[in-house]
Coordinates of C-alpha atoms and ligand atoms in Angstrom, one line a residue:
M1 CA 114.9 -5.8 10.3
T2 CA 111.1 -5.2 9.8
A3 CA 109.6 -5.9 6.4
E4 CA 108.2 -2.9 4.7
S5 CA 104.4 -2.9 4.6
P6 CA 102.7 -3.7 1.2
E7 CA 101.1 -0.2 1.4
S8 CA 104.3 1.7 1.7
A9 CA 106.0 -0.5 -0.9
I10 CA 103.2 -0.2 -3.4
T11 CA 102.6 3.6 -3.0
A12 CA 106.4 4.2 -3.1
W13 CA 106.8 2.2 -6.3
L14 CA 103.8 3.9 -7.9
A15 CA 105.4 7.3 -7.1
T16 CA 108.3 6.4 -9.4
Q17 CA 106.1 5.3 -12.3
Q18 CA 104.8 8.5 -13.9
E19 CA 107.2 8.3 -16.8
A20 CA 106.5 4.6 -17.4
M21 CA 102.7 5.3 -17.2
L22 CA 103.0 8.1 -19.8
G23 CA 104.9 5.7 -22.1
V24 CA 102.1 3.1 -22.0
L25 CA 99.5 5.9 -22.3
E26 CA 101.2 7.3 -25.4
A27 CA 101.2 3.9 -27.1
M28 CA 97.5 3.4 -26.3
V29 CA 96.4 6.9 -27.4
N30 CA 98.3 6.6 -30.6
T31 CA 96.6 3.2 -31.4
D32 CA 93.3 3.9 -33.3
G33 CA 90.2 2.3 -31.8
G34 CA 86.7 3.6 -32.2
S35 CA 83.9 1.3 -30.9
Y36 CA 83.2 -0.1 -34.3
D37 CA 86.9 -0.7 -35.1
K38 CA 87.4 -4.2 -33.7
P39 CA 91.0 -4.6 -35.0
G40 CA 91.9 -1.2 -33.5
V41 CA 90.4 -1.9 -30.1
D42 CA 92.0 -5.3 -30.1
A43 CA 95.4 -3.7 -30.9
V44 CA 94.9 -1.5 -27.8
G45 CA 94.2 -4.8 -26.0
A46 CA 97.5 -6.2 -27.3
I47 CA 99.3 -3.4 -25.5
V48 CA 97.5 -4.4 -22.3
Q49 CA 98.4 -8.1 -22.9
R50 CA 102.1 -7.3 -23.6
F51 CA 102.3 -5.2 -20.4
M52 CA 100.7 -8.0 -18.3
A53 CA 103.0 -10.6 -19.8
E54 CA 106.0 -8.5 -18.7
Q55 CA 104.6 -8.5 -15.2
G56 CA 103.9 -12.2 -15.2
I57 CA 100.1 -11.5 -14.9
P58 CA 97.9 -14.0 -16.7
V59 CA 95.2 -12.6 -19.1
E60 CA 92.1 -14.5 -20.2
V61 CA 90.6 -13.4 -23.5
V62 CA 86.9 -13.5 -23.9
P63 CA 86.4 -13.2 -27.7
R64 CA 83.7 -10.8 -29.0
E65 CA 82.4 -11.1 -32.5
K66 CA 81.9 -7.5 -33.7
H67 CA 83.6 -5.3 -31.1
G68 CA 86.8 -5.5 -29.1
D69 CA 87.5 -8.7 -27.1
C70 CA 87.1 -8.6 -23.3
L71 CA 90.3 -9.2 -21.3
K72 CA 90.5 -10.4 -17.8
A73 CA 93.8 -10.0 -16.0
R74 CA 94.1 -11.7 -12.6
V75 CA 96.4 -11.2 -9.6
E76 CA 95.8 -13.6 -6.7
G77 CA 95.3 -12.0 -3.2
G78 CA 96.8 -12.9 0.2
E79 CA 94.7 -13.9 3.1
A80 CA 91.6 -11.9 3.7
L81 CA 90.4 -11.0 7.2
N82 CA 86.8 -10.6 5.9
S83 CA 86.7 -14.3 5.0
G84 CA 83.1 -14.3 3.7
N85 CA 84.3 -12.0 0.9
M86 CA 87.7 -13.8 0.4
Q87 CA 86.9 -15.5 -2.9
R88 CA 85.1 -12.5 -4.5
S89 CA 87.1 -10.5 -7.0
I90 CA 88.1 -6.9 -6.4
V91 CA 87.3 -5.6 -9.9
M92 CA 89.0 -2.7 -11.7
M93 CA 87.3 -2.2 -15.0
G94 CA 87.6 0.0 -18.1
H95 CA 86.9 0.4 -21.8
R96 CA 89.4 0.6 -24.5
D97 CA 87.2 2.0 -27.3
T98 CA 86.9 5.7 -28.0
V99 CA 84.3 7.8 -29.8
F100 CA 86.6 9.1 -32.5
P101 CA 86.6 8.4 -36.2
K102 CA 89.4 6.3 -37.8
G103 CA 92.6 8.1 -38.3
E104 CA 92.2 10.5 -35.3
P105 CA 95.5 9.5 -33.6
T106 CA 97.4 10.3 -36.8
R107 CA 95.7 13.8 -37.0
R108 CA 96.0 14.4 -33.3
P109 CA 98.7 12.3 -31.7
F110 CA 99.5 12.1 -28.0
R111 CA 101.2 15.1 -26.6
V112 CA 102.2 16.6 -23.3
D113 CA 102.5 20.3 -22.8
N114 CA 102.9 22.0 -19.4
G115 CA 101.6 18.9 -17.5
I116 CA 98.5 18.5 -19.7
A117 CA 98.3 15.5 -22.0
T118 CA 96.0 15.5 -25.1
G119 CA 95.0 13.0 -27.7
P120 CA 91.9 10.9 -28.5
G121 CA 90.8 9.0 -25.5
V122 CA 93.6 10.3 -23.3
A123 CA 91.3 10.8 -20.3
D124 CA 88.2 8.7 -21.4
M125 CA 89.6 6.4 -20.6
K126 CA 93.0 5.2 -21.6
A127 CA 94.6 6.9 -18.6
G128 CA 92.2 4.9 -16.4
L129 CA 93.3 1.7 -18.1
V130 CA 97.0 2.6 -17.5
M131 CA 96.2 3.2 -13.9
N132 CA 94.5 -0.2 -13.5
M133 CA 97.5 -1.8 -15.2
F134 CA 100.0 -0.2 -12.9
V135 CA 98.0 -1.0 -9.7
L136 CA 97.7 -4.6 -10.8
A137 CA 101.5 -4.7 -11.4
A138 CA 102.1 -3.1 -8.0
F139 CA 100.1 -5.8 -6.2
K140 CA 101.8 -8.5 -8.3
K141 CA 105.2 -7.2 -7.2
F142 CA 104.6 -6.5 -3.6
G143 CA 101.6 -8.6 -2.6
G144 CA 99.1 -7.5 0.1
A145 CA 95.9 -7.6 -1.9
P146 CA 93.1 -8.7 0.5
G147 CA 91.6 -11.0 -2.1
P148 CA 91.9 -11.7 -5.9
L149 CA 92.2 -8.7 -8.1
L150 CA 90.6 -8.7 -11.5
G151 CA 91.3 -6.1 -14.3
L152 CA 88.5 -6.2 -16.8
F153 CA 89.2 -4.4 -20.1
T154 CA 86.2 -4.1 -22.4
G155 CA 85.8 -2.8 -26.0
D156 CA 82.4 -1.3 -26.7
E157 CA 81.4 1.0 -23.8
E158 CA 80.9 4.1 -25.9
I159 CA 78.0 2.5 -27.8
G160 CA 76.3 1.0 -24.7
S161 CA 78.4 -2.2 -24.4
P162 CA 76.3 -4.4 -26.7
E163 CA 78.8 -7.2 -26.5
G164 CA 80.6 -6.3 -23.3
R165 CA 77.6 -6.1 -21.1
E166 CA 77.1 -9.8 -20.4
V167 CA 80.8 -10.1 -19.5
I168 CA 80.6 -7.0 -17.2
E169 CA 77.4 -8.3 -15.5
A170 CA 78.8 -11.8 -15.0
T171 CA 82.0 -10.3 -13.6
A172 CA 80.1 -7.9 -11.3
R173 CA 77.9 -10.7 -9.9
E174 CA 81.0 -12.3 -8.5
A175 CA 82.6 -9.0 -7.5
R176 CA 83.3 -7.8 -4.0
V177 CA 83.6 -4.2 -5.1
V178 CA 84.0 -2.5 -8.5
F179 CA 86.3 0.5 -9.3
N180 CA 85.6 2.1 -12.6
P181 CA 88.4 4.7 -13.5
E182 CA 86.4 6.8 -15.9
P183 CA 88.1 10.2 -15.8
G184 CA 87.9 12.0 -12.5
R185 CA 85.9 15.2 -12.6
P186 CA 87.8 18.5 -13.2
S187 CA 87.1 19.2 -9.5
G188 CA 88.9 16.0 -8.7
G189 CA 85.6 14.5 -7.6
V190 CA 84.4 10.9 -8.3
V191 CA 80.9 9.9 -9.5
T192 CA 78.5 8.2 -7.1
G193 CA 75.4 8.5 -9.3
R194 CA 74.7 8.4 -13.0
K195 CA 71.6 8.5 -15.1
G196 CA 70.4 5.5 -17.0
G197 CA 69.9 5.7 -20.8
V198 CA 68.1 3.9 -23.6
F199 CA 69.1 4.5 -27.2
S200 CA 66.5 3.4 -29.7
V201 CA 65.5 3.9 -33.3
F202 CA 62.0 4.1 -34.8
D203 CA 61.2 3.4 -38.4
I204 CA 58.1 4.7 -40.1
E205 CA 56.5 3.4 -43.2
G206 CA 54.2 5.6 -45.3
K207 CA 53.3 5.4 -49.0
A208 CA 55.0 7.1 -51.9
A209 CA 53.0 9.2 -54.4
H210 CA 53.9 12.1 -56.8
S211 CA 53.2 15.2 -54.6
G212 CA 52.1 17.2 -57.7
G213 CA 50.1 14.8 -59.8
N214 CA 48.9 12.2 -57.2
F215 CA 49.1 13.9 -53.8
E216 CA 46.1 12.3 -52.2
A217 CA 47.4 8.8 -52.8
G218 CA 50.4 9.4 -50.6
I219 CA 50.9 8.8 -46.9
S220 CA 53.6 11.0 -45.4
A221 CA 56.1 9.2 -43.2
I222 CA 57.7 12.6 -42.6
G223 CA 54.4 14.1 -41.4
E224 CA 54.2 11.2 -39.0
L225 CA 57.8 11.6 -37.9
A226 CA 57.2 15.3 -37.0
A227 CA 54.2 14.4 -34.9
K228 CA 56.0 11.6 -33.1
V229 CA 59.1 13.8 -32.4
T230 CA 56.8 16.5 -30.8
A231 CA 55.1 13.9 -28.7
L232 CA 58.3 12.2 -27.7
H233 CA 60.0 15.4 -26.6
A234 CA 56.9 16.2 -24.5
L235 CA 57.7 13.2 -22.3
T236 CA 60.7 15.2 -20.9
D237 CA 60.3 15.9 -17.2
L238 CA 63.3 17.9 -16.0
K239 CA 62.2 17.8 -12.3
R240 CA 62.4 14.0 -12.4
G241 CA 65.6 14.0 -14.4
I242 CA 63.8 12.5 -17.4
T243 CA 65.0 13.8 -20.8
L244 CA 64.1 12.7 -24.4
N245 CA 66.1 13.8 -27.3
V246 CA 65.5 12.8 -30.9
G247 CA 69.0 13.5 -32.1
L248 CA 69.0 12.1 -35.6
V249 CA 66.2 12.0 -38.2
S250 CA 66.2 11.0 -41.8
G251 CA 63.6 10.1 -44.4
G252 CA 61.9 10.8 -47.7
Q253 CA 62.8 10.0 -51.3
S254 CA 62.7 13.3 -53.2
V255 CA 61.2 16.8 -52.8
N256 CA 58.3 16.0 -55.1
T257 CA 57.4 12.6 -53.5
V258 CA 55.2 12.1 -50.5
A259 CA 57.7 10.5 -48.1
P260 CA 57.4 6.7 -48.1
W261 CA 59.7 6.3 -45.1
A262 CA 61.3 8.1 -42.2
Q263 CA 63.5 7.3 -39.2
G264 CA 64.3 8.9 -35.9
Q265 CA 66.8 8.0 -33.1
I266 CA 65.9 8.6 -29.5
D267 CA 68.1 9.1 -26.5
L268 CA 66.1 8.7 -23.2
R269 CA 67.9 9.5 -19.9
Y270 CA 66.4 8.9 -16.4
V271 CA 67.5 8.8 -12.8
E272 CA 65.1 6.5 -10.9
P273 CA 65.3 2.8 -12.0
A274 CA 61.4 2.6 -11.9
D275 CA 61.1 5.4 -14.4
R276 CA 62.7 3.4 -17.2
D277 CA 59.7 1.1 -17.8
E278 CA 57.2 3.8 -17.4
V279 CA 58.7 6.1 -19.9
M280 CA 59.6 3.3 -22.3
G281 CA 55.9 2.3 -22.1
R282 CA 54.9 5.8 -23.2
I283 CA 57.4 5.8 -26.0
H284 CA 56.0 2.5 -27.3
E285 CA 52.5 4.0 -27.2
I286 CA 53.7 7.0 -29.3
I287 CA 55.4 4.7 -31.8
A288 CA 52.4 2.4 -32.0
R289 CA 49.9 5.3 -32.6
S290 CA 49.4 6.7 -36.1
Y291 CA 49.0 10.4 -36.1
V292 CA 48.9 10.3 -39.9
P293 CA 46.4 7.6 -40.8
G294 CA 47.9 4.7 -42.7
T295 CA 51.4 5.0 -41.4
R296 CA 53.0 2.1 -39.5
A297 CA 56.1 2.3 -37.2
T298 CA 58.4 0.0 -35.2
L299 CA 60.8 0.7 -32.4
T300 CA 64.2 -1.0 -31.8
I301 CA 66.4 -0.6 -28.8
R302 CA 70.0 -0.2 -30.0
G303 CA 71.8 0.2 -26.7
E304 CA 71.2 0.8 -23.0
F305 CA 72.8 1.9 -19.8
L306 CA 71.4 1.3 -16.3
P307 CA 71.5 4.1 -13.7
L308 CA 74.2 4.1 -11.0
T309 CA 72.4 4.5 -7.7
Q310 CA 74.2 4.6 -4.4
T311 CA 73.4 1.6 -2.2
P312 CA 74.6 1.5 1.5
A313 CA 77.5 -0.6 0.5
A314 CA 78.5 1.8 -2.3
A315 CA 78.2 4.7 0.1
K316 CA 80.6 2.8 2.5
L317 CA 83.0 2.2 -0.4
F318 CA 82.8 5.9 -1.3
G319 CA 83.6 7.0 2.3
M320 CA 86.5 4.6 2.5
Y321 CA 87.8 5.9 -0.9
V322 CA 87.6 9.5 0.3
D323 CA 89.9 8.6 3.2
A324 CA 92.3 6.7 1.0
A325 CA 92.4 9.6 -1.4
K326 CA 93.1 12.1 1.4
E327 CA 96.2 10.1 2.4
S328 CA 97.3 10.3 -1.3
G329 CA 97.0 14.1 -1.1
L330 CA 93.6 14.4 -2.8
T331 CA 90.4 16.0 -1.8
V332 CA 87.5 14.0 -3.3
T333 CA 83.8 14.7 -3.4
G334 CA 81.0 12.7 -4.8
E335 CA 79.1 14.1 -7.8
F336 CA 76.1 13.1 -9.9
S337 CA 76.6 12.8 -13.7
G338 CA 74.0 12.7 -16.4
G339 CA 76.4 10.7 -18.5
C340 CA 76.0 6.9 -18.6
A341 CA 78.7 4.3 -18.1
D342 CA 79.3 0.6 -17.5
S343 CA 79.3 1.2 -13.8
G344 CA 75.5 1.3 -14.0
F345 CA 75.5 -2.4 -15.1
T346 CA 77.7 -3.4 -12.2
A347 CA 75.7 -1.4 -9.7
A348 CA 72.4 -2.9 -11.1
V349 CA 73.5 -6.5 -10.3
G350 CA 74.4 -5.5 -6.8
A351 CA 78.1 -4.9 -6.8
P352 CA 79.2 -1.9 -4.6
T353 CA 80.6 0.4 -7.3
I354 CA 82.5 3.7 -7.4
C355 CA 83.0 5.5 -10.7
A356 CA 85.3 8.2 -12.1
V357 CA 88.2 7.2 -9.9
G358 CA 90.5 7.6 -12.8
P359 CA 93.1 10.3 -13.4
V360 CA 91.6 13.8 -13.7
G361 CA 90.6 15.1 -17.0
G362 CA 87.8 16.8 -19.0
K363 CA 86.2 17.7 -22.3
A364 CA 85.8 14.0 -23.1
H365 CA 84.5 13.2 -26.6
S366 CA 85.9 16.4 -28.0
P367 CA 89.2 17.5 -29.6
E368 CA 89.9 19.5 -26.5
E369 CA 89.9 16.4 -24.3
Y370 CA 92.7 16.6 -21.8
L371 CA 94.4 14.8 -18.9
E372 CA 96.2 16.3 -15.9
V373 CA 99.4 14.3 -15.9
A374 CA 100.1 15.0 -12.2
S375 CA 97.0 13.1 -11.2
L376 CA 98.1 9.8 -12.7
V377 CA 100.2 8.7 -9.6
P378 CA 98.1 10.0 -6.8
R379 CA 94.9 8.5 -8.2
A380 CA 96.6 5.2 -8.7
Q381 CA 97.9 5.4 -5.1
A382 CA 94.4 6.3 -3.9
M383 CA 92.9 3.2 -5.5
A384 CA 95.6 0.9 -4.2
R385 CA 95.1 2.3 -0.7
A386 CA 91.4 1.8 -1.0
I387 CA 91.9 -1.8 -2.0
L388 CA 94.2 -2.4 1.0
R389 CA 91.5 -1.0 3.3
L390 CA 88.6 -3.2 2.1
D391 CA 88.9 -5.6 5.0
R392 CA 89.0 -2.9 7.6
A393 CA 86.0 -1.2 6.0
G394 CA 84.0 -4.4 6.2
L395 CA 83.6 -4.5 2.5
Ligands
ZN401 ZN1 84.4 6.4 -20.9

C-alpha cells in the first residue's frame, strides 16, 4: 500500500470543506469589528483562536493597546529540501478589521444567494482569513509543509496598521515568503504591485476677529487652507502615478468670524519608492509656507503604506503560484492596484510577497461587497499547492 501524498490528501480534504468554511465565515462576518472597535476585532480573533484550538494549533497573542491584538498561529513543517530556508516561516497573513461602522452586521448580516455571499468584510478580508485557517488546518492534519507555517492575524490594516505594522515587519523579516489573501480581483487575478500611501493631517492657526466690526485684525486660517489645498493638489502627477487628495477639510468658528483655525487631511499615493520622500518634502514646504501672512501650520502623519514592488524573488513566487492555481482549475494573471495593503510592508523589508490570493470578490468597502463562494476551495487549494512547491521553485 502506498501512502497518499500530502498534496492529494490536502487538496482532497479542502475540497470537502466549503460548508465548514462558510460556517466560520458567517460567524466572522456577523461579529462586528471596525478598525477602532478593539473589543469587536478581538471577538473576531476569538473565533480564530477557537478554531485553532480545535485543530490543536497553538496561537500566540501579541497584545495591542488600541486596536485588535495580533495572533500568530504556528504549524511546524517537515524536512525542507532547501535547507537554507528551512527555519524561515511561510507566512499567511490577513487583517480582521473592517471599514464599517458599529452595528453593520446587524443591519446587513451574512447571506448567501445564488453562490454570492454578502455582508460586511465578507471578501475584504474575512474570506481570506478563513482560507488561511483551513490551509493551516490541512497541513496540521496531513503534514507535508516544507517548513514552519505561520498564520498572522492583525487588527488595524484598514487604517494603515498603526499598531500592527511592527509585528508585520518583524514577522516578514524572518519570512521565507508571504501570502496575503486580500480578495482576488473580479477577473480572478492576484496583485503583484500596489501603490504606497501616506495619510496626513495639517492644522492651520489664524487669528479670530469680528468680520464686520474688526475685519483687519483677523488672520484667516480658511484662506490659508484654500491656498494650501490648491498647491497640494497641483503636486499630482498622473504619469508618474502620484496623486494628492485633500479628502476632508474643516475649520472656522462662525460665519461672521475671521477663521482662527482650519484643518485638512491629505491622501498621497505613489508608485516608485523614491517618490515618497520627494513628494513629502514638497508637502512639508507647502505646509511650512504662509500664503496668508501670519498663519502657522503643522503636519502630522497619521498612517502609511509602503508600495508593493515586484522583486525577482516575488516574480518567481508569482510564476510558481500561477502554475499551482492552474492545477486548481484557476487562470490567474498579475495586476497592479492603486489600493494599499499590508503586503507593502512585507515587501519593503525584503520578503517575497504575493497579494490578493484570497477568494474572489469585489466592491470592497461598500454595501455591495460580495464574495464568489465557489472560489473558496480552489483558492485555498492553490495556496496549499504553492506552499508545497516552494522547495522545487528554489524559494
Ligand atoms: Zn483588506
